[in-house]
Short mmCIF file of N, CA and C and ligand atoms in Angstrom, two decimals:
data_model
loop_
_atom_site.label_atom_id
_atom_site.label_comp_id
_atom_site.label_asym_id
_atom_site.label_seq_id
_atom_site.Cartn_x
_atom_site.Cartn_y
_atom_site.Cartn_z
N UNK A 1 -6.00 30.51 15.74
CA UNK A 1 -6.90 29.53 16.37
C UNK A 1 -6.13 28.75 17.43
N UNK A 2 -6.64 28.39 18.53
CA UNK A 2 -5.88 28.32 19.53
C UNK A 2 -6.70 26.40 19.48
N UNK A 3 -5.37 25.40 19.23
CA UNK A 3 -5.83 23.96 19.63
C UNK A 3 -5.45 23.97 20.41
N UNK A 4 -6.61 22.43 20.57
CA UNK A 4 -6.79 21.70 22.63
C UNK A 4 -5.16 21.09 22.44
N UNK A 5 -5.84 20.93 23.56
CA UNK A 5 -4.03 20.04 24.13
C UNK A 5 -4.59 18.18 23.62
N UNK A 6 -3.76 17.93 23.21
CA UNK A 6 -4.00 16.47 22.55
C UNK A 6 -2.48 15.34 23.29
N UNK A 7 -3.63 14.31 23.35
CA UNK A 7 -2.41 13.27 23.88
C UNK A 7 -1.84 12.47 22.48
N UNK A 8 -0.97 11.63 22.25
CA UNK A 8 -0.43 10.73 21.51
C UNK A 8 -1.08 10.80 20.44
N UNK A 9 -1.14 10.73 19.21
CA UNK A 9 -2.00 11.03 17.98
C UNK A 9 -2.15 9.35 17.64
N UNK A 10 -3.09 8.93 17.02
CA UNK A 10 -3.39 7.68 16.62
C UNK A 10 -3.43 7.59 15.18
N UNK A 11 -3.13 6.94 14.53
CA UNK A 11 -3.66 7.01 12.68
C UNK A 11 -4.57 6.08 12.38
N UNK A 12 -5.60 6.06 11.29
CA UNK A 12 -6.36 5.60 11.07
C UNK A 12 -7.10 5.60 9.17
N UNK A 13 -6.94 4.87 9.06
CA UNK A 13 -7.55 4.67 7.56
C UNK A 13 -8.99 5.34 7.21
N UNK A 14 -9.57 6.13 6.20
CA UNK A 14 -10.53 6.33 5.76
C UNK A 14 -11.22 6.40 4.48
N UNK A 15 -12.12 5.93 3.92
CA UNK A 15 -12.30 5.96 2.39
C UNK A 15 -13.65 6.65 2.28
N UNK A 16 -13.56 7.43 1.06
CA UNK A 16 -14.63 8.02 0.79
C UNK A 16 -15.32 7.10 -0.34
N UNK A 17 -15.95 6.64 -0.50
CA UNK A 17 -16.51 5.66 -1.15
C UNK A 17 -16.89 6.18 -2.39
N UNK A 18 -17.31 5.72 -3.88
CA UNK A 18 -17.70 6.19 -4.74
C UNK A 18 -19.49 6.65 -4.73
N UNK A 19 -19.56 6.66 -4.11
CA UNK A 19 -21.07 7.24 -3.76
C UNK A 19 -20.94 8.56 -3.35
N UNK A 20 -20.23 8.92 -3.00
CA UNK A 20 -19.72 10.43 -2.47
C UNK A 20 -18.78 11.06 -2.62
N UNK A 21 -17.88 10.35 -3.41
CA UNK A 21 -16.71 10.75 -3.89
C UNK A 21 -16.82 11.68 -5.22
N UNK A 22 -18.20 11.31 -6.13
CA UNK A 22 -18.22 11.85 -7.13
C UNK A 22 -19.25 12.63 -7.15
N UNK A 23 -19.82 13.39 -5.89
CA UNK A 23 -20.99 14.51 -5.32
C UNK A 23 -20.17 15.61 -5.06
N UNK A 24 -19.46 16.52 -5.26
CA UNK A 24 -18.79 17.67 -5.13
C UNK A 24 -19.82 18.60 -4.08
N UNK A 25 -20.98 18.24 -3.94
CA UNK A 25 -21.02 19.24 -2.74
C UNK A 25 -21.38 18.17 -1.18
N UNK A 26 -21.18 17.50 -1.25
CA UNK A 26 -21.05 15.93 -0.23
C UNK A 26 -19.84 15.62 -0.15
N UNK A 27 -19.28 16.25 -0.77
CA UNK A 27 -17.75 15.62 -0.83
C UNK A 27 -17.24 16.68 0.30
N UNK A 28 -17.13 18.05 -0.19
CA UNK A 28 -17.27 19.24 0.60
C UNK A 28 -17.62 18.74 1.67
N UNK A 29 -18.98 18.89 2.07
CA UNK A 29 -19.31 18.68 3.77
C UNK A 29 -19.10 17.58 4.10
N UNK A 30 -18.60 16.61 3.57
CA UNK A 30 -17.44 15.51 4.36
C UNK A 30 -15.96 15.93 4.87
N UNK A 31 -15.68 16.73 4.13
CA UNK A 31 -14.29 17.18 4.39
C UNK A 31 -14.62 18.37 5.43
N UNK A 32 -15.27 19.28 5.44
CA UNK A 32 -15.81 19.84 6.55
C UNK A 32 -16.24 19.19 7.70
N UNK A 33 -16.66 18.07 7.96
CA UNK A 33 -16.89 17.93 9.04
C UNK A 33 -15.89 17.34 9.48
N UNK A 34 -15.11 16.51 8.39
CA UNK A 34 -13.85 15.74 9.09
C UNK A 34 -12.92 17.17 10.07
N UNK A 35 -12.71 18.02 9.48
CA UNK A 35 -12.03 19.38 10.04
C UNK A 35 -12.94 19.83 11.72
N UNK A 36 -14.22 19.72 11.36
CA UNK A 36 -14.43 20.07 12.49
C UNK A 36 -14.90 18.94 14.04
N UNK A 37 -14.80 17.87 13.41
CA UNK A 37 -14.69 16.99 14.42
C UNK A 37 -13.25 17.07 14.80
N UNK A 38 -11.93 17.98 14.67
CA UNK A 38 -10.79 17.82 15.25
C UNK A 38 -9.62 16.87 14.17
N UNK A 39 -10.13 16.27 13.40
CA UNK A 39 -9.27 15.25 12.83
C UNK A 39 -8.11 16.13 11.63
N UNK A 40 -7.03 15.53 11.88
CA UNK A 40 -5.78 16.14 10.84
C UNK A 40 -5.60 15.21 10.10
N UNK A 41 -4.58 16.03 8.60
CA UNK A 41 -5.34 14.91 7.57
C UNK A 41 -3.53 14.49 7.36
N UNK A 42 -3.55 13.72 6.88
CA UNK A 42 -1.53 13.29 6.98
C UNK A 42 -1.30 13.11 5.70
N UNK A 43 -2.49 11.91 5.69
CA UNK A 43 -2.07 11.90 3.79
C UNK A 43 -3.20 11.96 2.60
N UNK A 44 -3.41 12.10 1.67
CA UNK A 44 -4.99 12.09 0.79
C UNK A 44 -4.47 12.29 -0.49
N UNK A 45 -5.09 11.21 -1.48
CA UNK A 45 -5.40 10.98 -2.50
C UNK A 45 -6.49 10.20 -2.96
N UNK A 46 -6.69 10.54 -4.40
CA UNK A 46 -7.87 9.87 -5.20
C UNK A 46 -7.37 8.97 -5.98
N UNK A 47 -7.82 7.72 -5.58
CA UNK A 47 -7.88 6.47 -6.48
C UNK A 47 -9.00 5.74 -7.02
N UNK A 48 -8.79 5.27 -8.27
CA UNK A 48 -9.67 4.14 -8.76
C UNK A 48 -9.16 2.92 -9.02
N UNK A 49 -9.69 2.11 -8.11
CA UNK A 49 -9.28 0.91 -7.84
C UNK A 49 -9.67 -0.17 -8.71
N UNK A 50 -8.98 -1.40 -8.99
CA UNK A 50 -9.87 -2.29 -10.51
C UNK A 50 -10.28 -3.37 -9.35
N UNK A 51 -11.19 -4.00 -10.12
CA UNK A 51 -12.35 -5.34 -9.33
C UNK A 51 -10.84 -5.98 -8.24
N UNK A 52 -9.83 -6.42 -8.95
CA UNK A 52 -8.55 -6.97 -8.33
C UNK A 52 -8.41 -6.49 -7.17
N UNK A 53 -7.76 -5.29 -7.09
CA UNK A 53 -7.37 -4.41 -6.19
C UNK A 53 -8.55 -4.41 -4.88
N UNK A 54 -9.52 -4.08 -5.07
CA UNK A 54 -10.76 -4.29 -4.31
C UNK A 54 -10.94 -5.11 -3.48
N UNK A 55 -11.02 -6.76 -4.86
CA UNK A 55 -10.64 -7.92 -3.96
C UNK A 55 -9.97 -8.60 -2.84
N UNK A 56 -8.96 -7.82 -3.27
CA UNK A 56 -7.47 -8.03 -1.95
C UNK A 56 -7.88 -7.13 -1.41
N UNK A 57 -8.21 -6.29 -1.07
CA UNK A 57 -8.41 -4.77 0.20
C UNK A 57 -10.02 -5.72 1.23
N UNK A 58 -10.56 -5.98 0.10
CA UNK A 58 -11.73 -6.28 1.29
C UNK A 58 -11.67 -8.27 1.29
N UNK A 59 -10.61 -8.46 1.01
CA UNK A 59 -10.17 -10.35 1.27
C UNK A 59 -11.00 -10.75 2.78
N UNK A 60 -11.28 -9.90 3.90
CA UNK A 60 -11.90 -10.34 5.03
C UNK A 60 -13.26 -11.09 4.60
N UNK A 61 -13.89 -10.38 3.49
CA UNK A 61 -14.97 -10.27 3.29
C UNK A 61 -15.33 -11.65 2.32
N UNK A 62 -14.49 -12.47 2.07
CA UNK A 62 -14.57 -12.95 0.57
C UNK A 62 -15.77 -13.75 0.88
N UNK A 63 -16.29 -14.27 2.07
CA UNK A 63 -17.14 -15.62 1.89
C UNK A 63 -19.05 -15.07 2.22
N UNK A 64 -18.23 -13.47 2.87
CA UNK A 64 -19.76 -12.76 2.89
C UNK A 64 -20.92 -13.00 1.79
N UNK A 65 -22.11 -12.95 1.76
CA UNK A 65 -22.85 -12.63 0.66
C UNK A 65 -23.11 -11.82 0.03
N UNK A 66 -22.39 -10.12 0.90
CA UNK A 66 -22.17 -8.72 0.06
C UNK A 66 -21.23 -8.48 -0.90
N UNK A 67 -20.36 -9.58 -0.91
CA UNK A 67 -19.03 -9.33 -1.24
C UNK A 67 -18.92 -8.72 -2.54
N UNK A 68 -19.63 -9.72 -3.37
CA UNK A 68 -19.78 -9.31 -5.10
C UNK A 68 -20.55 -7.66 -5.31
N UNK A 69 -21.68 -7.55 -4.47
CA UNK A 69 -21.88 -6.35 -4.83
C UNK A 69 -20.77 -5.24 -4.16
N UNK A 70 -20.11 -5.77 -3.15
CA UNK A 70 -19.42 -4.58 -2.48
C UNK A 70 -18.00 -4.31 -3.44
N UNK A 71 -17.47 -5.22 -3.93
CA UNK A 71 -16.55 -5.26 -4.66
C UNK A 71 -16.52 -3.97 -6.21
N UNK A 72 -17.87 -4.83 -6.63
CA UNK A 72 -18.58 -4.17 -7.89
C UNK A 72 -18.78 -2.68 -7.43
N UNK A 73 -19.15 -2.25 -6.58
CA UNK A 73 -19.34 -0.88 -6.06
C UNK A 73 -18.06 0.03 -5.88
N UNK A 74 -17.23 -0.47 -5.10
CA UNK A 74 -15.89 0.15 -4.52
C UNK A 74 -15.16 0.26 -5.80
N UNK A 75 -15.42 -0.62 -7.09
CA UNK A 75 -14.51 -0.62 -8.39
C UNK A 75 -15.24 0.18 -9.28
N UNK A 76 -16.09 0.84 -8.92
CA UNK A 76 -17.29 1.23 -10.01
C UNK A 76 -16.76 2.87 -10.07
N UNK A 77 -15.83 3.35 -9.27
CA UNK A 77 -15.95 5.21 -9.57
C UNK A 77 -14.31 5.31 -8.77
N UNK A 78 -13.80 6.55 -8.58
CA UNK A 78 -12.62 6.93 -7.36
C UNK A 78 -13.21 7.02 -6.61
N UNK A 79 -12.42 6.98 -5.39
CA UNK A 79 -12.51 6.94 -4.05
C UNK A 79 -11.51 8.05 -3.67
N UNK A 80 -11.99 8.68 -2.32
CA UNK A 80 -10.50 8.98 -1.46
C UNK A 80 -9.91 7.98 -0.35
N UNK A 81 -8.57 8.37 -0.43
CA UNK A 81 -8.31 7.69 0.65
C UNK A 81 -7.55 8.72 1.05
N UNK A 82 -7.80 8.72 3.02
CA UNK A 82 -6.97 9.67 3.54
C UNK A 82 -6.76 8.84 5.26
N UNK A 83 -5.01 9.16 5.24
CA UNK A 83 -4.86 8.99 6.84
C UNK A 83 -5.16 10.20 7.26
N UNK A 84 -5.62 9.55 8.31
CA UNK A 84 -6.27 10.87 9.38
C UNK A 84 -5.57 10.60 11.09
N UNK A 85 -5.30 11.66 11.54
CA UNK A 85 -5.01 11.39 12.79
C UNK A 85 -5.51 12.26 14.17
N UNK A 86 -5.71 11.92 15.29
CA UNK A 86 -6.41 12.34 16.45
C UNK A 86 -5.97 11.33 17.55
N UNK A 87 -5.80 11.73 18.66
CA UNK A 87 -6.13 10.34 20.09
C UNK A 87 -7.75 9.50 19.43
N UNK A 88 -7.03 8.48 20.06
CA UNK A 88 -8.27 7.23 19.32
C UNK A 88 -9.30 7.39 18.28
N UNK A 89 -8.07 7.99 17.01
CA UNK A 89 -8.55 8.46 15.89
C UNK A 89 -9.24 6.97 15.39
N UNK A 90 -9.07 5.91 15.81
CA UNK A 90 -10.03 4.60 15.01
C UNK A 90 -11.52 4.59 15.70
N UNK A 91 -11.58 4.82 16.37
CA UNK A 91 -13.05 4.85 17.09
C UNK A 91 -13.58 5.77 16.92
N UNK A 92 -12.71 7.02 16.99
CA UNK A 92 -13.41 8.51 16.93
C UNK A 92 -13.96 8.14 15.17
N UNK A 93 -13.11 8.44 14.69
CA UNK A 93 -13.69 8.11 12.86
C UNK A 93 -15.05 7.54 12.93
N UNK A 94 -14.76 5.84 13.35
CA UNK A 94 -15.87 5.13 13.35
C UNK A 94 -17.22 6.12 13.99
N UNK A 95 -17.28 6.49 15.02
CA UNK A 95 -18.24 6.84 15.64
C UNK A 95 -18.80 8.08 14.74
N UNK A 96 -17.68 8.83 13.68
CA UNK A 96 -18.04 10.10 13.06
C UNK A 96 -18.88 9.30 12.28
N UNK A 97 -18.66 8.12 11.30
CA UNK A 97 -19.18 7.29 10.39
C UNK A 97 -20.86 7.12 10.55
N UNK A 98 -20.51 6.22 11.57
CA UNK A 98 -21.63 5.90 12.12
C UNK A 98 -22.02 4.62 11.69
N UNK A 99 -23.20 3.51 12.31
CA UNK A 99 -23.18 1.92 12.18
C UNK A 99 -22.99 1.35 10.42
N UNK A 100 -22.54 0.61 9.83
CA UNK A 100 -22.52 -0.18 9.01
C UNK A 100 -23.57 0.16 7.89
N UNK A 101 -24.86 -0.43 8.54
CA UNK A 101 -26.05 -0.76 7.95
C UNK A 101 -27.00 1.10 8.19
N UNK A 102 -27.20 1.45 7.02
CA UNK A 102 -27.70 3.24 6.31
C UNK A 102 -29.44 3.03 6.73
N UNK A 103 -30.11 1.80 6.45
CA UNK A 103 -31.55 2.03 6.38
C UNK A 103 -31.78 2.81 8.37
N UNK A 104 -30.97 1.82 8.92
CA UNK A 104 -30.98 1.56 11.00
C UNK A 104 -30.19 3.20 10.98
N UNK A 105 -29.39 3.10 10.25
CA UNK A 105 -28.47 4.32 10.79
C UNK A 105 -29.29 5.54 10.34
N UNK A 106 -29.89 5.80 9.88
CA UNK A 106 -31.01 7.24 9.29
C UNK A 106 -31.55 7.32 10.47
N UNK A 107 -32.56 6.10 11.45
CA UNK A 107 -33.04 6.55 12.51
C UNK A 107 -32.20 6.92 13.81
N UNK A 108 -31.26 5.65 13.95
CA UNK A 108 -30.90 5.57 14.97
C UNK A 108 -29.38 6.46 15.30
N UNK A 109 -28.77 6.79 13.84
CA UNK A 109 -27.56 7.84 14.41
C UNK A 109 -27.78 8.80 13.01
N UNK A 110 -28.51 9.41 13.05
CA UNK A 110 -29.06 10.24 12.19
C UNK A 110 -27.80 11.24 12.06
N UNK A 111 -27.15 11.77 12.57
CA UNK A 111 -26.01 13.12 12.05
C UNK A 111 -24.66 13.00 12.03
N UNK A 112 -24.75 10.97 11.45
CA UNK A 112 -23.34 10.49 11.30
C UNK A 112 -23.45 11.56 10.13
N UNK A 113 -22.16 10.82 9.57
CA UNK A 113 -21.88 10.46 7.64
C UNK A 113 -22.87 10.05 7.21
N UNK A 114 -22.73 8.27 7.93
CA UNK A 114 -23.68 7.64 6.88
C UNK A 114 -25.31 8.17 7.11
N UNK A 115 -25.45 8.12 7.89
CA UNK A 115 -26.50 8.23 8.51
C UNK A 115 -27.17 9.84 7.92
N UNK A 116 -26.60 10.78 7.41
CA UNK A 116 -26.71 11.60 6.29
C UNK A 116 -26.61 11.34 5.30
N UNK A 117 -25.45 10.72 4.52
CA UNK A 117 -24.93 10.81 3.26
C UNK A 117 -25.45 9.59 2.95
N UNK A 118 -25.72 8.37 3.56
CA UNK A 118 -25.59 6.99 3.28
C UNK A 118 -26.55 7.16 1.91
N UNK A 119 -26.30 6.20 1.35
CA UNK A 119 -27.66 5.28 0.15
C UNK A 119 -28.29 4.09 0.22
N UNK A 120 -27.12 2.86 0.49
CA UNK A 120 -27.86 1.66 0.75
C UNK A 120 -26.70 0.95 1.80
N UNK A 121 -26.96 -0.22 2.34
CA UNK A 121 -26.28 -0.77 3.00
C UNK A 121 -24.75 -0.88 2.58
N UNK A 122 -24.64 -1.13 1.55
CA UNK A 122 -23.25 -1.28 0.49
C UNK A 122 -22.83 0.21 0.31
N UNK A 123 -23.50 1.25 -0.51
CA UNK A 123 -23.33 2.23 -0.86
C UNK A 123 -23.59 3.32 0.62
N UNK A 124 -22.38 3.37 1.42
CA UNK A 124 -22.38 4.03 2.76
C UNK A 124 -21.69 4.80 3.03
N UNK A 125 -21.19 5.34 2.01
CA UNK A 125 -20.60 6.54 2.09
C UNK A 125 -18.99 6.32 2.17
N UNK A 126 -18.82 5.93 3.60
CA UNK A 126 -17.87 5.82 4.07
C UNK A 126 -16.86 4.64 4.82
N UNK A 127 -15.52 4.47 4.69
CA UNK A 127 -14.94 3.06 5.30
C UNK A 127 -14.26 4.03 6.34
N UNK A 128 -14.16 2.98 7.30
CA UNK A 128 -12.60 3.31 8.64
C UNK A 128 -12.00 1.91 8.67
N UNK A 129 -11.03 2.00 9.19
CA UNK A 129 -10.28 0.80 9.82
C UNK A 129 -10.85 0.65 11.07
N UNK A 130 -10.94 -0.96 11.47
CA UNK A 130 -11.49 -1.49 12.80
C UNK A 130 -10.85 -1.52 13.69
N UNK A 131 -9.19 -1.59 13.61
CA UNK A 131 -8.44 -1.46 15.33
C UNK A 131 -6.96 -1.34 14.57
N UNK A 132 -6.36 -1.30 15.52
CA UNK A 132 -4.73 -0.74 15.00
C UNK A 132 -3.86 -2.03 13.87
N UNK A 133 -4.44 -3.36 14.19
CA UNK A 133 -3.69 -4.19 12.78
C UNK A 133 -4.17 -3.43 11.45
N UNK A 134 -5.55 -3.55 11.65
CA UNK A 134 -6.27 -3.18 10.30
C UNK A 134 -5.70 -2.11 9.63
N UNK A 135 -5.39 -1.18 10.64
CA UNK A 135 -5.24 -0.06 10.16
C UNK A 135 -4.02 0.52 9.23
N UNK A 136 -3.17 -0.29 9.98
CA UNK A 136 -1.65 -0.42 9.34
C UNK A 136 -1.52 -0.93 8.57
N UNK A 137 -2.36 -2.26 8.03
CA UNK A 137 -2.57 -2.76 6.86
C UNK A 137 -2.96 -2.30 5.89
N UNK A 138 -4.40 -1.24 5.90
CA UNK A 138 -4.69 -0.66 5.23
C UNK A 138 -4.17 0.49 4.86
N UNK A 139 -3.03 1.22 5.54
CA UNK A 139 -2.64 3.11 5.41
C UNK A 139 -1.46 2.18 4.29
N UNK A 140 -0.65 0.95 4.47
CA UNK A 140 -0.01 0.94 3.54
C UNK A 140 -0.44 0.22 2.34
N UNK A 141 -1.53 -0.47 2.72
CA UNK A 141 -2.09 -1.19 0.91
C UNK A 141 -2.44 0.76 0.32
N UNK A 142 -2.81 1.33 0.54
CA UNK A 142 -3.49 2.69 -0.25
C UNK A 142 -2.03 3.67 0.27
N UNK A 143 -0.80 3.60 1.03
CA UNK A 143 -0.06 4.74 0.77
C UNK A 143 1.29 3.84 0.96
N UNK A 144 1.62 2.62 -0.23
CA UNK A 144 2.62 2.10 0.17
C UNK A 144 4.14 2.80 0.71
N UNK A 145 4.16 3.96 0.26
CA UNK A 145 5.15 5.02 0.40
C UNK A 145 5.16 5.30 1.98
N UNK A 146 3.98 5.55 2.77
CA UNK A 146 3.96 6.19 4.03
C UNK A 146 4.54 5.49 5.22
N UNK A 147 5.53 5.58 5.67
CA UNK A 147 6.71 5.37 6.68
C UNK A 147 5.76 5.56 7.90
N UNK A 148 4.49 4.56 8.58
CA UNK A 148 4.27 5.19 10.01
C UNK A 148 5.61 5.53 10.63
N UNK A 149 6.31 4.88 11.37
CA UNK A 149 7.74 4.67 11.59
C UNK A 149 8.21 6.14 11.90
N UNK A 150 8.64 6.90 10.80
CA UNK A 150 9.21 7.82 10.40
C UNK A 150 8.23 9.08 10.65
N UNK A 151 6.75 8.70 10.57
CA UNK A 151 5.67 9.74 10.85
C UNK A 151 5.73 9.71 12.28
N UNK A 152 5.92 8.98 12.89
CA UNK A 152 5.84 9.15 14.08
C UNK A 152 7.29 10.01 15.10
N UNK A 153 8.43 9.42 14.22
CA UNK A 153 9.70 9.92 14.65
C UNK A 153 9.74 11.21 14.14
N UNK A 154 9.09 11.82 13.30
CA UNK A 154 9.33 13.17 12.75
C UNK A 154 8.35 14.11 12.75
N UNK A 155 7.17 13.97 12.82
CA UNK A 155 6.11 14.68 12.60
C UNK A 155 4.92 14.69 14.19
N UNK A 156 4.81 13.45 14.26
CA UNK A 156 3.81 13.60 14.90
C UNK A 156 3.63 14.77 16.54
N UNK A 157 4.85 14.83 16.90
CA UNK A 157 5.19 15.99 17.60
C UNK A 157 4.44 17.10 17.23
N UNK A 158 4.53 17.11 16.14
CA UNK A 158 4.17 18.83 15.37
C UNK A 158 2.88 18.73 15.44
N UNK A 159 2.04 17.46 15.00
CA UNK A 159 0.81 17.52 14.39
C UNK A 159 0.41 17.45 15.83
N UNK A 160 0.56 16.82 16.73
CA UNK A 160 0.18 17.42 18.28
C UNK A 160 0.26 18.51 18.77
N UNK A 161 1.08 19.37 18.22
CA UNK A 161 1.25 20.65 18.87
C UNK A 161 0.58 21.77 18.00
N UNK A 162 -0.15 20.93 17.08
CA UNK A 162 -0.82 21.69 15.98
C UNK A 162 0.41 22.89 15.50
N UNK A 163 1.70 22.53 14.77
CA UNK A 163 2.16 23.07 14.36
C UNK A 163 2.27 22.93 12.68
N UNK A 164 1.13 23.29 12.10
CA UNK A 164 0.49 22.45 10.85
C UNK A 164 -0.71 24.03 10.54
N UNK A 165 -1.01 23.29 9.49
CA UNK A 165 -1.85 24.08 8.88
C UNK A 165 -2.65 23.38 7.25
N UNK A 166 -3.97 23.72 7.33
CA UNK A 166 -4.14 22.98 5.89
C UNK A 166 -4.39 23.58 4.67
N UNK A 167 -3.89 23.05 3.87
CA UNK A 167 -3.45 22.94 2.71
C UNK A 167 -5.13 22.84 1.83
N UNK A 168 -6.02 24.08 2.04
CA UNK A 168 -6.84 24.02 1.35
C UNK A 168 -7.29 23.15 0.13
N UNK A 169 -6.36 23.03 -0.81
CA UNK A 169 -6.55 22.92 -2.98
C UNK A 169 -6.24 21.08 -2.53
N UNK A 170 -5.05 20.67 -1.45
CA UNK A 170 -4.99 19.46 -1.30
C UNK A 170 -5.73 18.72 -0.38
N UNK A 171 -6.50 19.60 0.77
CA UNK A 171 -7.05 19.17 1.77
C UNK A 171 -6.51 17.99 2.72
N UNK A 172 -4.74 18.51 2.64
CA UNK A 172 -3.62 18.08 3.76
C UNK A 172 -3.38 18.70 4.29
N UNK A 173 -3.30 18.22 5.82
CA UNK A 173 -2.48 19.10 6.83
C UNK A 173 -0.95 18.81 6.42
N UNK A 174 -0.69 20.18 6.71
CA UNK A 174 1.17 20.68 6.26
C UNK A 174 1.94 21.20 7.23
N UNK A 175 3.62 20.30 7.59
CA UNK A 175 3.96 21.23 8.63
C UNK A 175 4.13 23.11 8.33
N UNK A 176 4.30 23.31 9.30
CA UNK A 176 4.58 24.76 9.31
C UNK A 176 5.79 24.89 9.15
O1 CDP B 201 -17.55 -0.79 6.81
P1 CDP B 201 -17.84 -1.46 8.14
O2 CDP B 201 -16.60 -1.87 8.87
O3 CDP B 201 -18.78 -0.65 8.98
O4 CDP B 201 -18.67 -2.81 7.80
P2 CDP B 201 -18.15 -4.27 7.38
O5 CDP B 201 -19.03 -5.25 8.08
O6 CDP B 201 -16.67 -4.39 7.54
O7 CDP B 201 -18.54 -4.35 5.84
C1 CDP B 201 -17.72 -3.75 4.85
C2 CDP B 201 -18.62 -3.08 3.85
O8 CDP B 201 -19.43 -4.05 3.18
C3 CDP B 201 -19.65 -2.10 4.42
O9 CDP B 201 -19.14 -0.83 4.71
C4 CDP B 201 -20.67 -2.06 3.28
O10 CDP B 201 -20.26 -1.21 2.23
C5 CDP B 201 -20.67 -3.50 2.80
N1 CDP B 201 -21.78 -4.27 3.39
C6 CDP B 201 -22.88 -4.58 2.59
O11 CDP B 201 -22.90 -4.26 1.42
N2 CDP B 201 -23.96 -5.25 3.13
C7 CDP B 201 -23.95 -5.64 4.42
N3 CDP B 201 -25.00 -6.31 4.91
C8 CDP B 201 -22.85 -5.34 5.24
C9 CDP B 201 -21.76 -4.65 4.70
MG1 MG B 202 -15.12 -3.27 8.35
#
C-alpha cells in the first residue's frame, strides 16, 4: 500500500467511551474508520476508570450541570484510550467525532462517530482532546509511561514515512 506524503505528525488523545466500548461490532467500525480516515495508532489500551479518576480527568467540567451524570457514565464500564497521530491530528479527530451534542449531530453531521454511534448528549460515543495543552495533559494522565519527547526523537520519522504496520489482535501501529 503505497502512503501519502505526510507533514509533521501531531498527537492527540482519544476515548472510546463506555457506550461503545462494550458493542464489539461498534467497536470494530470505530476502529475501522479510525484506519481509514488515515490516523496511526501509537498507543491503546482498555481502562476502567473509578468515579475519582474520572473526576480529575474531566476537573474542567466540575461546575457544569453534566458533570455528575458525565462522571457516573465514564465510571460506569472500560473505555479505550488511544494516542493517535496524523498532521492536525486534534482537529482532524474532532471533525471525525463530530459536534458534542448526538440529538443536532444525527441531523446535522450525520456520518460522524457520534452522529452514528451517538446515544445521548453524555453517552457520545466518543472524547478528543481540544488543542495541544489538553492534549499532553491528557496522553499522560491515561499513558503516564509515554515519553512524547522521545516519540518524537525516535519514532515519529518512521510513522511519517509509514514505516509501521498494524498490529491487528492489538490494534497498534508497530515499527517495522
Ligand atoms: O467532548 P466534547 O469536547 O465535545 O464536549 P465538552 O463540552 O468538553 O463536554 C465533555 C463531555 O460532557 C461531552 O463529550 C459529553 O459526554 C458530556 N456533556 C453532557 O453530558 N451534556 C452536555 N450538555 C454537554 C456535554
Ligand atoms: Mg471537551
Amino acid at each position: 500500500m503505497t502512503m501519502a506524503i505526510r507533514g509533521r505528525l501531531q498527537l492527540t488523545l482519544a476515548l472510546l467511551k463506555p457506550d461503545v466500548s462494550q458493542v464489539p461490532h461498534v467497536l470494530q467500525a470505530i476502529h475501522n474508520r479510525i484506519i481509514q480516515e488515515d490516523f496511526l495508532v501509537v498507543r491503546h489500551k482498555k481502562i476502567w476508570l473509578s468515579e475519582k479518576e474520572t473526576q480529575k480527568f474531566y476537573e474542567e467540567h466540575k461546575e457544569k450541570f453534566f458533570y455528575n451524570r458525565l462522571v457516573t457514565f465514564m465510571a460506569s464500564g472500560p473505555i479505550s484510550a488511544l494516542i493517535l497521530a496524523h498532521e492536525d491530528a486534534i482537529n482532524r479527530w474532532r471533525s471525525v467525532m463530530g459536534p458534542t451534542k448526538v440529538y443536532k449531530t444525527k441531523y446535522e453531521a450525520p456520518d460522524t462517530i457520534r452522529g452514528m454511534y451517538g446515544l445521548t448528549d453524555t453517552r457520545n460515543s466518543t472524547h478528543g482532546s481540544d488543542g495541544e495543552e489538553t492534549a499532553a495533559r491528557e496522553m499522560s494522565f491515561f499513558f503516564p509511561e509515554f515519553s512524547r519527547k522521545e516519540w518524537y526523537e525516535v519514532e515519529e520519522e518512521k510513522f511519517r514515512k509509514g514505516q509501521i504496520q498494524l498490529d491487528k489482535a492489538s490494534f497498534v501501529h508497530r515499527l517495522l
